[in-house]
Coordinates of C-alpha atoms in Angstrom, one line a residue:
Chain A
X1 CA 20.6 11.1 19.8
X2 CA 17.3 12.9 18.7
X3 CA 14.7 12.1 16.1
X4 CA 16.7 13.0 13.2
X5 CA 20.0 11.0 14.2
X6 CA 18.2 8.5 15.3
X7 CA 17.4 7.8 11.5
X8 CA 20.9 8.3 10.0
X9 CA 22.1 5.4 12.2
X10 CA 19.5 3.1 12.1
X11 CA 20.0 3.8 7.9
X12 CA 24.3 3.0 8.5
X13 CA 23.4 0.0 11.4
X14 CA 20.6 -1.1 8.5
X15 CA 23.5 -0.9 5.6
X16 CA 26.1 -2.7 6.8
X17 CA 23.7 -6.2 7.4
X18 CA 22.2 -5.8 3.5
X19 CA 24.5 -8.9 2.2
X20 CA 24.0 -11.0 5.3
X21 CA 19.9 -10.3 5.0
X22 CA 20.2 -10.9 1.0
X23 CA 16.5 -7.9 1.5
X24 CA 15.6 -5.1 1.7
X25 CA 15.0 -3.8 4.8
X26 CA 12.3 -1.4 5.6
X27 CA 12.8 0.8 8.9
X28 CA 8.9 2.0 10.0
X29 CA 9.1 4.8 12.2
X30 CA 5.7 4.7 14.2
X31 CA 3.6 7.9 15.3
X32 CA 6.2 8.7 18.3
X33 CA 8.9 8.0 16.2
X34 CA 10.4 5.2 17.0
X35 CA 12.0 2.7 14.6
X36 CA 11.7 -1.1 14.0
X37 CA 12.4 -3.1 11.3
X38 CA 10.0 -4.5 8.3
X39 CA 11.4 -8.2 7.0
X40 CA 9.4 -10.1 4.8
X41 CA 9.8 -13.2 7.3
X42 CA 10.6 -15.8 10.5
X43 CA 13.8 -16.9 9.8
X44 CA 14.0 -19.5 12.1
X45 CA 17.6 -20.1 14.6
X46 CA 19.0 -22.9 12.3
X47 CA 19.2 -20.0 8.8
X48 CA 21.5 -18.5 7.8
X49 CA 19.6 -15.2 7.5
X50 CA 18.8 -15.9 12.2
X51 CA 22.4 -14.4 13.1
X52 CA 22.1 -11.4 10.9
X53 CA 18.6 -10.7 12.3
X54 CA 20.3 -11.2 15.6
X55 CA 22.3 -8.8 14.9
X56 CA 20.8 -6.1 13.4
X57 CA 18.6 -6.0 16.5
X58 CA 21.8 -6.2 18.3
X59 CA 22.8 -3.6 17.4
X60 CA 20.2 -1.0 16.8
X61 CA 18.9 -1.1 20.3
X62 CA 22.0 -1.0 21.5
X63 CA 22.5 2.5 19.3
X64 CA 19.3 3.9 19.5
X65 CA 17.6 4.0 23.2
X66 CA 14.3 5.1 23.2
X67 CA 13.8 6.0 19.0
X68 CA 14.2 1.9 18.8
X69 CA 11.3 -0.3 19.7
X70 CA 12.4 -3.0 22.7
X71 CA 14.3 -6.2 21.0
X72 CA 11.5 -8.3 21.3
X73 CA 9.8 -5.8 19.3
X74 CA 12.6 -4.5 17.1
X75 CA 11.4 -6.4 14.0
X76 CA 7.9 -6.9 11.8
X77 CA 7.6 -9.8 9.5
X78 CA 5.2 -9.2 6.4
X79 CA 3.9 -12.4 7.1
X80 CA 1.9 -11.2 10.2
X81 CA 1.1 -7.7 8.2
X82 CA -1.2 -9.4 5.1
X83 CA -4.5 -7.3 5.7
X84 CA -2.6 -4.2 4.8
X85 CA -0.9 -2.9 1.5
X86 CA 2.2 -2.1 2.9
X87 CA 4.2 -0.2 0.2
X88 CA 7.8 -2.0 -1.2
X89 CA 10.8 -1.0 -2.5
X90 CA 10.2 0.7 -5.8
X91 CA 7.0 2.0 -4.0
X92 CA 8.7 3.5 -0.7
X93 CA 11.6 6.4 0.3
X94 CA 15.4 4.8 -0.4
X95 CA 17.6 5.3 2.4
X96 CA 20.4 3.7 1.1
X97 CA 21.6 0.8 -1.3
X98 CA 23.8 -2.1 -0.9
X99 CA 24.1 -4.2 -4.4
X100 CA 20.8 -5.0 -4.8
X101 CA 19.4 -4.2 -1.6
X102 CA 18.1 -1.5 -0.2
X103 CA 16.9 0.4 3.3
X104 CA 13.6 2.1 3.4
X105 CA 11.1 4.7 4.9
X106 CA 7.9 3.5 6.2
X107 CA 7.0 6.7 7.8
X108 CA 4.3 6.6 9.8
X109 CA 2.4 9.9 10.1
X110 CA -1.0 11.3 11.6
X111 CA -0.5 13.5 9.1
X112 CA 0.5 14.7 5.5
X113 CA 0.9 11.1 4.3
X114 CA -0.4 12.6 1.2
X115 CA 3.0 15.3 0.6
X116 CA 4.6 11.7 -0.3
X117 CA 1.4 10.3 -2.2
X118 CA 2.4 9.1 -6.1
X119 CA 0.6 11.5 -8.5
X120 CA -2.0 10.1 -10.6
X121 CA -1.4 8.2 -14.1
X122 CA -1.5 10.4 -17.4
X123 CA -3.4 13.5 -17.5
X124 CA -7.0 14.5 -16.6
X125 CA -9.6 14.6 -19.3
X126 CA -9.9 18.4 -18.2
X127 CA -7.8 21.0 -17.5
X128 CA -6.6 21.5 -14.0
X129 CA -5.2 24.3 -12.1
X130 CA -5.0 24.5 -8.7
X131 CA -4.4 27.2 -6.7
X132 CA -2.3 26.8 -3.4
X133 CA -0.2 29.1 -1.0
X134 CA 2.4 28.8 1.9
X135 CA 0.8 31.8 3.5
X136 CA -2.5 33.0 4.3
X137 CA -3.1 36.9 2.6
X138 CA -1.2 37.2 -1.0
X139 CA -4.1 37.3 -3.4
X140 CA -4.1 33.6 -3.8
X141 CA -8.4 34.0 -3.7
X142 CA -8.5 37.1 -5.6
X143 CA -6.8 35.6 -8.4
X144 CA -9.1 32.0 -8.8
X145 CA -11.3 35.1 -8.8
X146 CA -9.7 36.8 -11.2
X147 CA -9.1 34.0 -13.5
X148 CA -12.0 32.4 -13.5
X149 CA -13.4 35.7 -14.3
X150 CA -10.9 35.9 -17.6
X151 CA -11.1 32.9 -18.9
X152 CA -15.0 33.4 -18.9
X153 CA -15.1 36.8 -20.9
X154 CA -12.4 34.3 -23.5
X155 CA -15.1 32.0 -24.2
X156 CA -14.7 29.1 -21.6
X157 CA -16.9 27.4 -19.5
X158 CA -14.5 27.8 -15.9
X159 CA -15.9 25.2 -12.8
X160 CA -14.3 26.6 -9.6
X161 CA -14.4 24.9 -6.5
X162 CA -13.8 26.3 -3.1
X163 CA -11.6 23.9 -1.5
X164 CA -10.1 26.5 1.6
X165 CA -12.7 24.2 3.8
X166 CA -11.2 25.9 7.5
X167 CA -11.2 29.1 5.5
X168 CA -13.7 29.7 2.6
X169 CA -13.8 32.2 0.3
X170 CA -14.2 31.6 -3.3
X171 CA -17.8 30.8 -3.3
X172 CA -19.1 34.0 -1.4
X173 CA -16.7 36.3 -3.4
X174 CA -18.5 33.9 -6.6
X175 CA -21.8 34.3 -5.6
X176 CA -22.6 36.5 -2.6
X177 CA -25.1 35.3 -1.0
X178 CA -27.2 33.6 -4.1
X179 CA -25.9 30.0 -3.4
X180 CA -26.5 26.7 -3.9
X181 CA -28.5 24.5 -1.5
X182 CA -25.1 22.8 -0.6
X183 CA -21.5 23.2 -0.7
X184 CA -18.4 20.5 -0.7
X185 CA -18.4 19.8 2.9
X186 CA -22.2 18.2 2.5
X187 CA -20.7 15.9 -0.3
X188 CA -18.5 14.5 1.6
X189 CA -20.5 14.2 5.1
X190 CA -23.7 12.7 2.2
X191 CA -21.0 10.5 0.4
X192 CA -19.5 8.8 4.2
X193 CA -23.5 7.4 4.3
X194 CA -23.5 6.7 0.7
X195 CA -25.5 9.8 -0.1
X196 CA -23.3 11.6 -1.8
X197 CA -25.1 12.0 -4.8
X198 CA -28.5 13.3 -3.5
X199 CA -26.5 16.8 -3.3
X200 CA -24.2 16.7 -6.2
X201 CA -27.5 18.2 -7.9
X202 CA -27.4 20.8 -5.8
X203 CA -23.9 22.0 -4.9
X204 CA -23.7 24.3 -7.7
X205 CA -24.3 27.6 -9.1
X206 CA -23.5 29.9 -11.7
X207 CA -21.4 33.5 -10.9
X208 CA -22.9 36.9 -12.5
X209 CA -19.4 37.8 -12.8
X210 CA -19.0 35.5 -15.8
X211 CA -18.8 38.3 -19.0
X212 CA -19.2 37.5 -22.6
X213 CA -19.5 34.1 -24.0
X214 CA -18.0 32.0 -21.7
X215 CA -19.7 31.1 -18.0
X216 CA -18.1 30.6 -14.7
X217 CA -19.9 27.9 -12.0
X218 CA -19.0 27.9 -8.8
X219 CA -19.0 24.9 -5.5
X220 CA -18.7 26.5 -3.3
X221 CA -17.2 24.4 0.3
X222 CA -20.9 25.8 2.1
X223 CA -24.4 26.1 1.0
X224 CA -28.0 27.9 2.0
X225 CA -28.8 24.7 4.0
X226 CA -25.4 24.1 5.2
X227 CA -26.5 24.3 8.9
X228 CA -24.2 23.7 11.0
X229 CA -20.6 24.2 9.3
X230 CA -18.7 22.4 11.7
X231 CA -20.5 19.6 12.5
X232 CA -19.3 19.0 9.6
X233 CA -16.0 20.1 8.5
X234 CA -15.3 18.0 11.5
X235 CA -16.5 14.9 9.3
X236 CA -15.3 15.8 6.0
X237 CA -11.8 14.6 6.3
X238 CA -13.2 10.9 7.0
X239 CA -11.1 8.1 4.9
X240 CA -14.0 6.3 3.9
X241 CA -16.5 6.2 1.3
X242 CA -19.3 4.4 0.6
X243 CA -17.7 1.8 0.3
X244 CA -15.1 1.3 3.1
X245 CA -11.9 2.1 3.0
X246 CA -10.3 5.0 0.8
X247 CA -8.2 7.8 1.0
X248 CA -9.2 11.4 1.3
X249 CA -7.7 12.3 -2.0
X250 CA -9.3 9.5 -3.7
X251 CA -13.2 10.9 -2.7
X252 CA -12.5 14.5 -3.4
X253 CA -11.3 13.5 -7.0
X254 CA -14.9 11.0 -7.2
X255 CA -16.4 14.3 -6.0
X256 CA -14.5 16.3 -8.7
X257 CA -15.2 14.4 -11.5
X258 CA -18.9 14.3 -11.0
X259 CA -19.8 17.4 -11.1
X260 CA -17.1 17.7 -13.4
X261 CA -19.1 15.1 -15.9
X262 CA -22.5 17.1 -14.6
X263 CA -20.9 20.7 -15.8
X264 CA -18.1 19.1 -18.9
X265 CA -16.4 22.4 -18.0
X266 CA -13.2 23.8 -20.3
X267 CA -10.8 24.6 -16.6
X268 CA -11.0 23.6 -13.5
X269 CA -9.9 25.8 -10.8
X270 CA -9.2 24.6 -7.5
X271 CA -8.5 27.1 -4.9
X272 CA -6.6 25.6 -1.8
X273 CA -6.5 25.6 1.4
X274 CA -2.8 27.7 3.0
X275 CA 0.3 25.4 3.9
X276 CA 1.6 22.1 4.5
X277 CA -2.2 20.8 4.9
X278 CA -3.4 16.6 3.8
X279 CA -5.8 19.3 1.8
X280 CA -3.5 20.8 -0.3
X281 CA -1.0 18.8 -0.9
X282 CA -4.3 16.0 -2.5
X283 CA -5.7 19.5 -5.0
X284 CA -1.2 20.0 -5.8
X285 CA -0.5 16.1 -5.6
X286 CA -3.8 14.0 -6.5
X287 CA -5.4 15.7 -8.9
X288 CA -3.6 16.0 -12.2
X289 CA -3.9 19.6 -12.1
X290 CA -0.4 22.2 -12.5
X291 CA 0.0 24.3 -9.2
X292 CA 0.0 27.8 -9.5
X293 CA 2.2 28.3 -6.0
X294 CA 1.9 31.4 -4.6
X295 CA 4.5 33.6 -2.8
X296 CA 6.0 36.9 -1.9
X297 CA 9.6 37.4 -0.9
X298 CA 10.0 37.1 2.9
X299 CA 12.1 34.3 5.0
X300 CA 9.3 32.5 5.8
X301 CA 8.0 31.8 2.5
X302 CA 11.1 30.3 1.2
X303 CA 11.8 28.3 4.2
X304 CA 8.3 26.6 4.3
X305 CA 8.3 25.7 0.5
X306 CA 11.9 24.7 1.3
X307 CA 10.7 22.3 4.7
X308 CA 8.1 20.5 1.0
X309 CA 10.3 21.2 -1.3
X310 CA 13.2 19.0 0.5
X311 CA 11.2 16.5 1.1
X312 CA 10.0 15.5 -2.4
X313 CA 13.4 15.3 -3.7
X314 CA 13.3 12.3 -2.7
X315 CA 9.9 10.9 -3.3
X316 CA 10.0 8.5 -5.9
X317 CA 7.6 10.6 -8.2
X318 CA 8.9 13.6 -8.4
X319 CA 10.3 13.5 -12.5
X320 CA 6.5 13.3 -12.7
X321 CA 5.1 16.5 -11.2
X322 CA 8.7 19.1 -10.4
X323 CA 7.5 20.2 -13.7
X324 CA 3.5 20.5 -13.3
X325 CA 4.3 23.7 -10.6
X326 CA 4.6 27.4 -11.2
X327 CA 5.6 30.5 -9.0
X328 CA 3.3 32.9 -9.1
X329 CA 4.8 36.3 -7.8
X330 CA 2.3 37.5 -5.4
X331 CA 1.2 40.6 -4.5
X332 CA 4.6 42.6 -5.8
X333 CA 4.4 45.9 -3.9
X334 CA 4.3 49.3 -6.1
X335 CA 7.7 50.6 -4.7
X336 CA 11.4 49.3 -6.2
X337 CA 9.8 46.7 -8.4
X338 CA 12.7 45.4 -10.7
X339 CA 15.0 44.7 -7.4
X340 CA 12.4 42.6 -5.9
X341 CA 11.6 40.5 -8.4
X342 CA 15.0 40.2 -8.9
X343 CA 15.3 38.9 -5.6
X344 CA 12.0 36.7 -5.4
X345 CA 13.4 34.8 -8.7
X346 CA 16.9 34.4 -6.9
X347 CA 15.4 32.9 -4.1
X348 CA 13.5 31.5 -6.4
X349 CA 15.3 29.9 -9.0
X350 CA 17.7 28.7 -5.4
X351 CA 14.7 27.2 -3.8
X352 CA 14.0 24.8 -7.1
X353 CA 18.1 24.7 -8.4
X354 CA 18.6 22.8 -4.8
X355 CA 15.9 20.2 -4.6
X356 CA 13.9 19.5 -7.7
X357 CA 15.9 20.6 -10.7
X358 CA 18.9 18.3 -8.0
X359 CA 16.2 15.9 -7.4
X360 CA 18.7 12.3 -8.7
X361 CA 15.0 11.3 -10.2
X362 CA 14.3 14.7 -12.1
X363 CA 18.7 15.3 -12.5
X364 CA 18.7 11.4 -14.8
X365 CA 15.2 12.7 -16.7
X366 CA 17.1 11.9 -20.7
X367 CA 18.0 15.5 -22.1
X368 CA 17.0 17.1 -18.7
X369 CA 19.9 20.7 -18.1
X370 CA 18.8 22.2 -15.2
X371 CA 17.1 25.8 -16.2
X372 CA 19.1 28.6 -15.4
X373 CA 18.4 31.7 -13.1
X374 CA 16.6 34.1 -15.8
X375 CA 15.6 31.3 -18.1
X376 CA 11.6 32.1 -18.4
X377 CA 10.4 29.0 -19.2
X378 CA 11.5 27.3 -15.7
X379 CA 9.5 25.9 -13.0
X380 CA 10.5 28.2 -11.0
X381 CA 10.3 31.6 -13.1
X382 CA 7.7 33.8 -10.9
X383 CA 4.9 34.8 -12.6
X384 CA 4.1 38.8 -11.4
X385 CA 1.1 40.0 -10.4
X386 CA 1.8 43.2 -9.5
X387 CA -0.7 44.9 -5.5
X388 CA -2.6 47.6 -6.4
X389 CA -4.6 49.4 -3.7
X390 CA -7.9 49.0 -5.9
X391 CA -8.2 45.0 -5.1
X392 CA -7.7 45.1 -1.2
X393 CA -11.1 44.6 0.1
X394 CA -11.9 42.3 -3.0
X395 CA -15.6 42.2 -4.0
X396 CA -15.6 41.8 -7.7
X397 CA -19.8 41.2 -7.7
X398 CA -20.2 45.4 -5.7
X399 CA -17.2 46.6 -7.0
X400 CA -15.7 46.0 -10.4
X401 CA -12.4 47.7 -11.7
X402 CA -11.5 47.1 -14.7
X403 CA -8.3 49.2 -14.2
X404 CA -7.2 48.1 -11.0
X405 CA -7.2 44.4 -12.5
X406 CA -5.7 45.1 -16.1
X407 CA -3.3 46.9 -14.1
X408 CA -2.4 44.1 -11.4
X409 CA -2.6 40.7 -13.8
X410 CA -2.6 42.1 -17.7
X411 CA 1.5 40.0 -17.4
X412 CA 0.7 37.2 -15.3
X413 CA -2.7 36.7 -17.3
X414 CA -0.8 36.4 -20.9
X415 CA 1.9 33.8 -19.2
X416 CA -1.3 32.2 -18.9
X417 CA -2.9 31.4 -21.8
X418 CA 0.4 31.1 -23.5
X419 CA 2.0 28.8 -21.4
X420 CA -1.1 26.7 -19.3
X421 CA -3.2 27.2 -22.1
X422 CA -1.1 26.5 -24.8
X423 CA -2.9 29.3 -26.5
X424 CA -0.2 31.5 -29.3
X425 CA 1.0 33.9 -28.3
X426 CA -1.3 37.5 -30.2
X427 CA 1.8 39.5 -32.0
Chain B
X1 CA -2.7 -12.0 32.7
X2 CA -3.1 -14.3 30.3
X3 CA -5.5 -11.8 27.7
X4 CA -3.5 -10.5 24.5
X5 CA -6.2 -10.0 22.5
X6 CA -3.8 -9.2 20.2
X7 CA -2.0 -12.5 19.4
X8 CA -5.7 -14.1 20.1
X9 CA -6.8 -12.0 16.8
X10 CA -4.0 -13.4 14.7
X11 CA -4.8 -17.2 16.0
X12 CA -8.5 -17.2 15.9
X13 CA -8.2 -15.4 12.0
X14 CA -5.1 -18.3 10.9
X15 CA -7.6 -21.1 12.2
X16 CA -10.4 -20.0 11.3
X17 CA -8.8 -19.3 7.6
X18 CA -7.2 -22.8 7.6
X19 CA -10.6 -25.0 8.3
X20 CA -12.1 -22.7 6.0
X21 CA -10.2 -23.7 2.8
X22 CA -10.6 -27.1 1.5
X23 CA -9.5 -30.0 2.0
X24 CA -11.2 -29.2 5.3
X25 CA -14.0 -26.9 4.2
X26 CA -15.0 -26.8 8.1
X27 CA -17.6 -24.0 7.9
X28 CA -19.0 -23.4 11.1
X29 CA -16.4 -23.5 13.6
X30 CA -14.5 -21.3 10.6
X31 CA -17.1 -18.4 11.1
X32 CA -17.5 -18.4 15.1
X33 CA -13.7 -18.1 14.3
X34 CA -13.9 -15.4 12.3
X35 CA -15.9 -13.7 15.1
X36 CA -14.3 -14.2 17.9
X37 CA -10.8 -13.3 15.7
X38 CA -12.5 -9.6 15.0
X39 CA -13.6 -8.9 18.4
X40 CA -10.1 -10.0 19.5
X41 CA -8.8 -7.3 17.7
X42 CA -10.7 -4.2 17.7
X43 CA -10.5 -4.9 21.8
X44 CA -6.5 -5.2 20.7
X45 CA -6.9 -1.3 19.0
X46 CA -9.3 0.4 22.1
X47 CA -6.7 -1.0 24.5
X48 CA -4.3 0.9 22.2
X49 CA -5.9 4.2 22.1
X50 CA -6.5 3.8 26.2
X51 CA -9.7 1.7 26.9
X52 CA -9.6 0.8 30.6
X53 CA -8.7 -2.5 31.9
X54 CA -9.4 -5.5 34.8
X55 CA -6.7 -6.7 36.6
X56 CA -6.8 -10.0 34.4
X57 CA -6.9 -7.9 30.8
X58 CA -10.7 -7.9 30.3
X59 CA -12.3 -4.8 29.4
X60 CA -13.2 -2.4 32.6
X61 CA -16.5 -0.5 30.8
X62 CA -19.4 -3.5 31.0
X63 CA -19.9 -1.3 27.4
X64 CA -17.2 -2.9 26.6
X65 CA -17.3 -6.5 27.5
X66 CA -19.4 -7.6 24.9
X67 CA -18.5 -10.0 22.2
X68 CA -20.1 -9.8 17.5
X69 CA -22.4 -8.4 16.8
X70 CA -22.5 -5.7 20.3
X71 CA -18.7 -4.6 19.4
X72 CA -18.8 -3.7 16.3
X73 CA -21.5 -0.5 17.5
X74 CA -19.3 -0.2 20.6
X75 CA -16.2 0.4 18.4
X76 CA -17.6 3.1 16.2
X77 CA -19.0 4.3 19.3
X78 CA -15.8 4.5 21.2
X79 CA -13.3 6.2 18.2
X80 CA -13.3 9.4 18.7
X81 CA -11.0 12.0 17.8
X82 CA -8.3 12.2 14.6
X83 CA -5.9 9.3 15.5
X84 CA -9.0 7.1 16.8
X85 CA -10.8 7.5 13.5
X86 CA -8.0 6.2 12.3
X87 CA -8.5 2.7 12.8
X88 CA -12.3 3.2 12.4
X89 CA -11.6 3.6 8.4
X90 CA -10.4 0.1 6.9
X91 CA -14.0 -0.8 8.4
X92 CA -17.3 -1.1 7.1
X93 CA -20.4 0.9 8.7
X94 CA -22.7 -2.3 7.8
X95 CA -21.5 -4.5 10.5
X96 CA -20.6 -7.5 8.5
X97 CA -21.2 -9.7 11.7
X98 CA -25.1 -8.7 12.5
X99 CA -26.1 -12.5 11.9
X100 CA -23.6 -14.0 14.1
X101 CA -23.6 -14.7 17.5
X102 CA -21.5 -15.9 20.1
X103 CA -23.9 -18.4 21.0
X104 CA -23.3 -20.8 18.0
X105 CA -20.9 -22.8 19.5
X106 CA -22.9 -25.1 20.7
X107 CA -25.9 -25.0 17.8
X108 CA -25.8 -27.0 15.8
X109 CA -23.5 -27.3 12.0
X110 CA -26.8 -26.9 9.7
X111 CA -28.3 -24.4 11.7
X112 CA -25.5 -22.0 11.3
X113 CA -25.6 -19.5 8.3
X114 CA -22.9 -20.5 5.9
X115 CA -23.7 -18.4 3.5
X116 CA -22.7 -15.5 6.3
X117 CA -19.4 -17.1 6.3
X118 CA -17.6 -14.7 3.4
X119 CA -18.5 -11.5 4.7
X120 CA -17.1 -13.0 8.2
X121 CA -14.1 -13.5 6.8
X122 CA -13.8 -10.2 5.4
X123 CA -15.1 -8.0 8.4
X124 CA -12.3 -10.6 11.0
X125 CA -9.2 -9.3 7.6
X126 CA -11.1 -5.3 8.0
X127 CA -10.5 -5.7 11.7
X128 CA -7.1 -7.4 11.5
X129 CA -6.3 -4.3 9.3
X130 CA -6.7 -2.0 11.7
X131 CA -4.8 -4.0 14.2
X132 CA -2.0 -4.1 12.2
X133 CA -2.5 -0.8 11.4
X134 CA -1.7 0.4 15.2
X135 CA 0.9 -1.7 15.6
X136 CA 3.1 0.0 12.2
X137 CA 1.9 3.3 14.4
X138 CA 3.5 2.2 17.7
X139 CA 0.4 3.0 19.4
X140 CA 0.4 -0.6 21.4
X141 CA 3.5 -1.0 23.3

């Protein structure tokens, strides 16, 4: 018996009792990984449902050992938990079903719950793009900088947020030492005390990198008056706003929307931190953004993306967001390019084909046909950015060379304009 | 040991809500029980997070052996780190029990500030939400 087997066994045992219980059974897996059952309400001993509850308790305690609660604590009732918004069968992960009744999972996580959150309904007022990488050092922040420069050159008003709070980068890259007084961590700390508005006007600064008619407005992680960054970072993820309990993605969204109202940008870029962190989940799922997912063709890249994509195949709303995820082939090496790109594409396709493209709620979409490996419009199809020696130790304010940027990014930027900005192709 | 903060929190909240609802509308005693329920909820959470207790189940630390309104602040100071922060999040920063007093059980009905009962009710529900979150997380047992 282990963590995985316990849930499988519990699901099987709960399923056999659905007909007798005549209600959905929620398996609650606590922070330790122990399983208990959530039902609607208590039943009297004379109730026809009572023996089925008793039998389920006995089945689970008998089969699961330390992975279940003791019999007297095994069942919880919604009528005792009225202060919480518990998920119902339409918003929870369904493990199995019998007729109309379902076995659902309610997973209690210390962190990472945001990867299961629902995306917002409707498109945001302004186009947002999240830049996300599973591993560091793949040129994600460099790409954010170059993308901002490219869009500004085309006349766009670009607003870029440095949300890699544990390892801020894009703010300093675009602004150098010319920072606004405050940054994103300051807003989170002040907002928890209802004072977020006081720092909002002093959180943005225009980058001198912008050339042409457009602008690049930067919201850095920290500003010139931030002071003790760690003291603020240690409080930045509090799930509490000025009006009390508020999930972190909702707080983030309030900040982003307030600055969007202030700046009226054409395009918003959100530079995310690396890896499976809740803040990245907020940027990928909660902002209604298209996400550029950076990948280099290594086993560790694919195995980590696989964890996430497999998790998403049972996400109730995966059909609403799988087609906003785009693979970026990052730092394509300058030797044997064709075979490298082919391998990258094959593995990206395998990942999508075996997870998101095959997810029941995606496959059920009317007219959905899973893209084939060579389909350039498929979300799996990697868009290449080429490794360039001249972009190492990238410091664009001090040393900008069009030649290297063009060599690395020309193809990627053309795709971005055509597909993500939906601009007509230049003949 | 007869102390059971978890059960007492539910009992006081249920009774307070029954007293407050029509036709009874017995606000003075409802108000008193909202404060006691909130206290029991927070003490149950603190117990789950490692608060030390005496053999009878009462908090060992004098700073924790307090009623509302003092307990609200004591809990805010007690919560530290990622796990405890989860249970702080349902609570308002402003203490809704600032005008509540455990001694009001000895007061006349007229002396109890029933205009604050709504806020005390919401405060008790927030404390209960914190406890229910802890129970679902399996941190209490």
